[in-house]
Coordinates of N, CA, C and O and ligand atoms in Angstrom, one line a residue:
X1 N 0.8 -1.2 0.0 CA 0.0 0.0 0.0 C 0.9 1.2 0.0 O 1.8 1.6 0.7
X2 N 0.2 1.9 -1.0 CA 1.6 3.5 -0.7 C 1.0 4.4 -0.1 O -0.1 4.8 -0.4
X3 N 1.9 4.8 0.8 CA 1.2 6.1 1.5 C 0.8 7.2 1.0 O 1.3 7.5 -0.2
X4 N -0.2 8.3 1.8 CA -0.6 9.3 1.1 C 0.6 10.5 1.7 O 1.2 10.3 2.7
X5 N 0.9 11.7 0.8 CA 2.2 12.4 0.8 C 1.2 13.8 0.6 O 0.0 13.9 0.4
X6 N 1.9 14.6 0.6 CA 1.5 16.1 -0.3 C 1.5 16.2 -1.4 O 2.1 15.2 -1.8
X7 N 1.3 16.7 -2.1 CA 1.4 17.0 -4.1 C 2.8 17.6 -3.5 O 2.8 18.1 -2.3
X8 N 3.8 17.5 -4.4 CA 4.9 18.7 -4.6 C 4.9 19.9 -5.8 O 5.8 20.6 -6.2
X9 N 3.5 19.5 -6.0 CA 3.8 20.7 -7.2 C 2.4 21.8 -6.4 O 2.8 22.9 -6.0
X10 N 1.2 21.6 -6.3 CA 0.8 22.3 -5.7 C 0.7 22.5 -4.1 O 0.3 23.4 -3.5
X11 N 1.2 21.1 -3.7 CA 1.9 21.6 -2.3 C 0.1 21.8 -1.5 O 0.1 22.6 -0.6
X12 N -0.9 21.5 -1.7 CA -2.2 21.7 -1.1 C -2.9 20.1 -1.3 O -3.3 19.7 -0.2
X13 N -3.2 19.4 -2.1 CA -3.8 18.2 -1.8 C -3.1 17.3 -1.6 O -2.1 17.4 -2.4
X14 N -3.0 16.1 -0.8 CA -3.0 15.1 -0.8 C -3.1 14.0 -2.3 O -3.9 13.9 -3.2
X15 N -1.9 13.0 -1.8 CA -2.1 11.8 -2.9 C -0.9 10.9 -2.9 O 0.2 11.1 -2.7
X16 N -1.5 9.8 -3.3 CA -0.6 8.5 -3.4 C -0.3 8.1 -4.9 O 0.3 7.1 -5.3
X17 N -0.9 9.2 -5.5 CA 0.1 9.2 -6.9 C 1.4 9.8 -7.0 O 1.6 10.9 -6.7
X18 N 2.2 8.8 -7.5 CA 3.8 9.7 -7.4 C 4.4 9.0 -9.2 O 4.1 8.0 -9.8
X19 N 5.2 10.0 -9.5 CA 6.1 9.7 -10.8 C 7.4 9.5 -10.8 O 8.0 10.1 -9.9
X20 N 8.0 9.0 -11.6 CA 9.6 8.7 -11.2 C 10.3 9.5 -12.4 O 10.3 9.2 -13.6
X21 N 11.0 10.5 -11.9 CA 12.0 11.1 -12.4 C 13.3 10.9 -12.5 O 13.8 10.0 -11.9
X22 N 14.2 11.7 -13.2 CA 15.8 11.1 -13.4 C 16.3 11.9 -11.8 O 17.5 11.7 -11.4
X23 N 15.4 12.6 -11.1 CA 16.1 12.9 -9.7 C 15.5 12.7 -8.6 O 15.7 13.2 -7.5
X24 N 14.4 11.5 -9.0 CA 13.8 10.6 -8.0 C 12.5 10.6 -7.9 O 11.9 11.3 -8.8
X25 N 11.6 9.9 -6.9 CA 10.3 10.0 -7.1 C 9.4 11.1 -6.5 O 9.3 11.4 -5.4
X26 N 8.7 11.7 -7.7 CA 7.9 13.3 -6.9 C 6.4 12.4 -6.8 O 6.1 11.6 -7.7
X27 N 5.5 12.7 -5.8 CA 4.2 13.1 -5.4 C 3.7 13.9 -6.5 O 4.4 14.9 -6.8
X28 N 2.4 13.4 -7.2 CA 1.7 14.2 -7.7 C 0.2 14.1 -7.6 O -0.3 13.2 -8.3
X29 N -0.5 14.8 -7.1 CA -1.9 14.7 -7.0 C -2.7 14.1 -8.6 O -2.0 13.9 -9.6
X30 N -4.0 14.1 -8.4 CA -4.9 13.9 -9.8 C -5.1 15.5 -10.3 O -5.3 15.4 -11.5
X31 N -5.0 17.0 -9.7 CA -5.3 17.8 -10.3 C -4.1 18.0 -11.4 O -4.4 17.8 -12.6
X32 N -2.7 18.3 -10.8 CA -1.4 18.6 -10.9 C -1.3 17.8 -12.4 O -1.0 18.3 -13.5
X33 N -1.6 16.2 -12.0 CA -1.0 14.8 -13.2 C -2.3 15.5 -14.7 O -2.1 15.1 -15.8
X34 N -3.3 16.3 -14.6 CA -3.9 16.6 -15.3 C -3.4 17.8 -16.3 O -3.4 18.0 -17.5
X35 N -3.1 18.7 -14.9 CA -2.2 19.7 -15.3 C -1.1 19.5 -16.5 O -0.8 20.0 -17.6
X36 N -0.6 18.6 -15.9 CA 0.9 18.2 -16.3 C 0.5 17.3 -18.2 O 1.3 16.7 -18.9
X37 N -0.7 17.5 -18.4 CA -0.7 17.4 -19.8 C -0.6 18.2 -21.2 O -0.5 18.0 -22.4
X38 N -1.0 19.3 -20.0 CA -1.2 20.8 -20.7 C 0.2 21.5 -21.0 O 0.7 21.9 -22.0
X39 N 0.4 21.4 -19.6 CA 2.2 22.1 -19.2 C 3.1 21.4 -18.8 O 2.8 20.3 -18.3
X40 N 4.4 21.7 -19.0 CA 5.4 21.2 -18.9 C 5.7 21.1 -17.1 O 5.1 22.0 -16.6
X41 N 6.2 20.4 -16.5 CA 6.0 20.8 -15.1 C 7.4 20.5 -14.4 O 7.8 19.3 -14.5
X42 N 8.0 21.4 -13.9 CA 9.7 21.4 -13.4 C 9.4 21.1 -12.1 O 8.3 21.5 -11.9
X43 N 10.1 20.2 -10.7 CA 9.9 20.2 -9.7 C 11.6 21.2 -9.6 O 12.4 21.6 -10.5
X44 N 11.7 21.3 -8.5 CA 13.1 21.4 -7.9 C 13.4 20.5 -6.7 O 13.1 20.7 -5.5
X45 N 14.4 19.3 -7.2 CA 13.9 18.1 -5.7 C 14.5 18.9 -4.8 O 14.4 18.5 -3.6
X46 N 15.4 20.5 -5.0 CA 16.3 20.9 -3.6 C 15.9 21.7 -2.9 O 16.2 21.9 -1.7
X47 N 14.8 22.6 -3.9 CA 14.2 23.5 -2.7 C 13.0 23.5 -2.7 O 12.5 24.4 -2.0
X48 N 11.9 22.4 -3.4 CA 10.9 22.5 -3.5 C 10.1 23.2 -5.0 O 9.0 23.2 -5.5
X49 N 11.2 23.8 -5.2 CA 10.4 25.1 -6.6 C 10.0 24.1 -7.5 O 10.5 23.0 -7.9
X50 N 8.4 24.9 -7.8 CA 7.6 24.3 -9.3 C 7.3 25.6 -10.5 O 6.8 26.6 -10.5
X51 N 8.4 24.6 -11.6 CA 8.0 25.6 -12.9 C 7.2 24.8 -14.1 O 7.3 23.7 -14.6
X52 N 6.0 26.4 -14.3 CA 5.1 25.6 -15.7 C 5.6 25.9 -17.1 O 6.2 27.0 -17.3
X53 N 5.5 25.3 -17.8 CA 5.6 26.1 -19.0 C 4.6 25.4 -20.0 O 4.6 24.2 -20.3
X54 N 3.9 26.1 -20.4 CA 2.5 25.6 -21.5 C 3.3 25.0 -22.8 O 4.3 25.5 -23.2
X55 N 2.8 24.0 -23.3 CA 3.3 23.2 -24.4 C 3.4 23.6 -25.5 O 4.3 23.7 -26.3
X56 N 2.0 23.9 -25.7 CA 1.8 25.1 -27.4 C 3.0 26.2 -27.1 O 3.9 26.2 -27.9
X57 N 3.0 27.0 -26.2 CA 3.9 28.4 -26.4 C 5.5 27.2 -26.4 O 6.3 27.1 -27.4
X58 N 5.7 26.7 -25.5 CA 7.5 25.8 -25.7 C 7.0 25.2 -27.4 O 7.4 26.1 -28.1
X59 N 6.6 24.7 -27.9 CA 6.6 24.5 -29.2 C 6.7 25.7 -30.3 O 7.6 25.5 -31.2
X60 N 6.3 26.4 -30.3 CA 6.3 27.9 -31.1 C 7.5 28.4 -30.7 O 8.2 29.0 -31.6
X61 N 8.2 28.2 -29.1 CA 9.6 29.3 -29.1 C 10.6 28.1 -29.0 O 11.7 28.6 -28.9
X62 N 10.6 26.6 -28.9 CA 11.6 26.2 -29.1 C 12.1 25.9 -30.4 O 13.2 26.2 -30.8
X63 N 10.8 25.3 -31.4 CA 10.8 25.1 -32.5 C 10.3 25.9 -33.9 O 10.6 25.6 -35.0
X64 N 9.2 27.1 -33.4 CA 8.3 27.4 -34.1 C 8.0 26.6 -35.3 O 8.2 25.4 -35.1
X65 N 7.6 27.0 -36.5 CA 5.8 26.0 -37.3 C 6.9 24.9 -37.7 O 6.3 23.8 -38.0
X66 N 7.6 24.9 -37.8 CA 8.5 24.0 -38.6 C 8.4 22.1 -38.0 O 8.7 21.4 -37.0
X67 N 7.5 21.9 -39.6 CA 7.1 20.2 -38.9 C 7.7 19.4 -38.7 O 7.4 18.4 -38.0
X68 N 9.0 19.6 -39.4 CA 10.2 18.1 -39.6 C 11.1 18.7 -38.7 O 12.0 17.9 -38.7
X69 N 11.4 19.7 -37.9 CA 12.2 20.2 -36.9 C 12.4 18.9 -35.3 O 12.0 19.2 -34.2
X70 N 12.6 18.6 -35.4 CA 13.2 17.5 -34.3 C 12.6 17.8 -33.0 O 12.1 16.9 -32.3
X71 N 12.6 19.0 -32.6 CA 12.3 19.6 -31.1 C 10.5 19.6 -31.2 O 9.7 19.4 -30.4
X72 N 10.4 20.0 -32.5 CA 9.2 20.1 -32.4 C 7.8 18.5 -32.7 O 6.6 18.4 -32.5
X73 N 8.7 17.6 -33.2 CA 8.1 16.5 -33.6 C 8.1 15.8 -31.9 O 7.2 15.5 -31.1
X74 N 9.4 15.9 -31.7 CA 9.8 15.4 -29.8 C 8.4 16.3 -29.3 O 7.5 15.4 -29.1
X75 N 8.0 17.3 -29.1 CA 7.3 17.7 -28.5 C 5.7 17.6 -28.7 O 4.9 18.0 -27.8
X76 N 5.4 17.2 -29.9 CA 4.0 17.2 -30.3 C 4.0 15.7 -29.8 O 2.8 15.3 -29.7
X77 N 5.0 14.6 -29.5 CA 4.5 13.6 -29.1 C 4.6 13.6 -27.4 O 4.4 12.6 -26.7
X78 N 4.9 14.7 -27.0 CA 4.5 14.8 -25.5 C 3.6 15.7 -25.3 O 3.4 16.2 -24.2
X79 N 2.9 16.1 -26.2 CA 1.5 16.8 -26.0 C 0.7 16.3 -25.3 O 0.4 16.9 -24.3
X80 N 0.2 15.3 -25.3 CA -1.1 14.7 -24.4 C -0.8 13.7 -23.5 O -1.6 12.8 -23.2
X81 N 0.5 13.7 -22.9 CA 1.3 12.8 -22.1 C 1.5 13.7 -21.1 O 1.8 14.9 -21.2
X82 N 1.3 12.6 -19.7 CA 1.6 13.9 -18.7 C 3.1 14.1 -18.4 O 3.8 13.0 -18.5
X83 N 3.8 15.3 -18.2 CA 4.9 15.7 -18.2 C 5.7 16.0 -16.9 O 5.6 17.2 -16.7
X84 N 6.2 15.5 -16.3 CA 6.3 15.8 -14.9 C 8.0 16.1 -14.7 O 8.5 14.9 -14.6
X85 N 8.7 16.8 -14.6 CA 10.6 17.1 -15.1 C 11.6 16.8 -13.8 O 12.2 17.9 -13.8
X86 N 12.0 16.2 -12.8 CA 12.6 16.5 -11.8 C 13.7 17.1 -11.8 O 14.6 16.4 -12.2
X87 N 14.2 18.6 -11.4 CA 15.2 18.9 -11.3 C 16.3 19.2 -10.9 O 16.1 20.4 -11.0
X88 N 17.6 19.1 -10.5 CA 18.3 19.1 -9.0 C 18.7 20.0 -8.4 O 19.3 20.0 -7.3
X89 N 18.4 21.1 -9.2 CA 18.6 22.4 -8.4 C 17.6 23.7 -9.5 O 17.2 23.3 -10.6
X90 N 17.6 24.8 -9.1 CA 16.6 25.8 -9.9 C 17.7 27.3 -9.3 O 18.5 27.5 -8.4
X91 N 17.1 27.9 -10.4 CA 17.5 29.4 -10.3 C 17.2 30.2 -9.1 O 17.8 31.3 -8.9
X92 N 16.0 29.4 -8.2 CA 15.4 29.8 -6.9 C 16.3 29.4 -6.0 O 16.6 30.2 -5.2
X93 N 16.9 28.1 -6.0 CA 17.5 27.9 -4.7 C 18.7 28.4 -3.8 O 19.8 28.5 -4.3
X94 N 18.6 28.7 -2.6 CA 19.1 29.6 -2.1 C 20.9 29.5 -2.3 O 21.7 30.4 -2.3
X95 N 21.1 27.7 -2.4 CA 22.8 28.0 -2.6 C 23.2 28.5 -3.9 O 24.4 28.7 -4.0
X96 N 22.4 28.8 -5.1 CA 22.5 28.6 -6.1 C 22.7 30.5 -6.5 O 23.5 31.0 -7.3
X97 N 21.6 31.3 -5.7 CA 21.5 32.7 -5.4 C 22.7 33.1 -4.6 O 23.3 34.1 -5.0
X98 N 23.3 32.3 -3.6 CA 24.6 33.1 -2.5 C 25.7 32.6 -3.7 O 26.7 33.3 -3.7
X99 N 25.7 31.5 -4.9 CA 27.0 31.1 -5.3 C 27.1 32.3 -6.0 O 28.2 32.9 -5.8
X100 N 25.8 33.2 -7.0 CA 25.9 34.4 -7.6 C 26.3 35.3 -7.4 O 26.9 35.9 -8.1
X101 N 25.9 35.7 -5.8 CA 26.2 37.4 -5.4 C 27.5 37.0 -5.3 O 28.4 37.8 -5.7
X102 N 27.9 35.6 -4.8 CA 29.8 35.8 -4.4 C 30.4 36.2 -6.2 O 31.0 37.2 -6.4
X103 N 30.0 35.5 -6.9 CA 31.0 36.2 -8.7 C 30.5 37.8 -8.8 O 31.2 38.7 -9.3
X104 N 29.0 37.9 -8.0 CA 28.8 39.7 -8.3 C 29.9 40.6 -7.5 O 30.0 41.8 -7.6
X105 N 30.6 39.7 -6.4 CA 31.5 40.9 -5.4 C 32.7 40.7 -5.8 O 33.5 41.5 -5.4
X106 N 33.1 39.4 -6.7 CA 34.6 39.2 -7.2 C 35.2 40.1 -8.0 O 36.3 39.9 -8.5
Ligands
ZN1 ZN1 -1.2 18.9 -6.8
ZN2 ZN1 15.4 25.0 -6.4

């Protein structure tokens, strides 16, 4: 039986659905895993951070119309798949912010 956890992406419901990522396994509720077909969905396993990014708009600015474009064929077959990204650190996390200001005072 698996236990019930928090969502880690909206961090408000409960659930014992979880996904396995290349940085381990995230919690995701039934709203979130719905979500997650629409938008691209980043966790951050180190500080918690969730980033969306809508599928149509990442298709238009990775690849724009172009059909035989590689990024964009990869992408049109993760359109209606839920997307869920684990990542090991984010632009938010705090060691990631103090490593910056130290090169801003060098
Ligand atoms: Zn959720
Ligand atoms: Zn982070």
């Amino acid at each position: 039986m698996s236990k019930i956890v928090e969502c880690c992406v909206c961090k408000t419901n409960t659930t014992t659905n979880t996904v396995e990522t290349d940085e381990g396994t995230i919690a995701v509720c039934h709203e979130c895993a719905d979500d997650a077909k629409k938008n691209f969905i980043f966790v951050c396993v180190q500080c918690g951070g969730v980033f969306k990014r809508d599928k149509e708009e990442a298709e238009l600015r990775w690849g724009g119309k172009d059909e035989s474009n590689p990024i964009v064929m990869g992408l049109k077959k993760l359109k209606d798949q839920q997307v869920i990204i684990g990542i090991s650190s984010c632009i938010e996390c705090p060691e990631v912010a103090a490593e910056e200001e130290e090169i801003g005072h060098a």
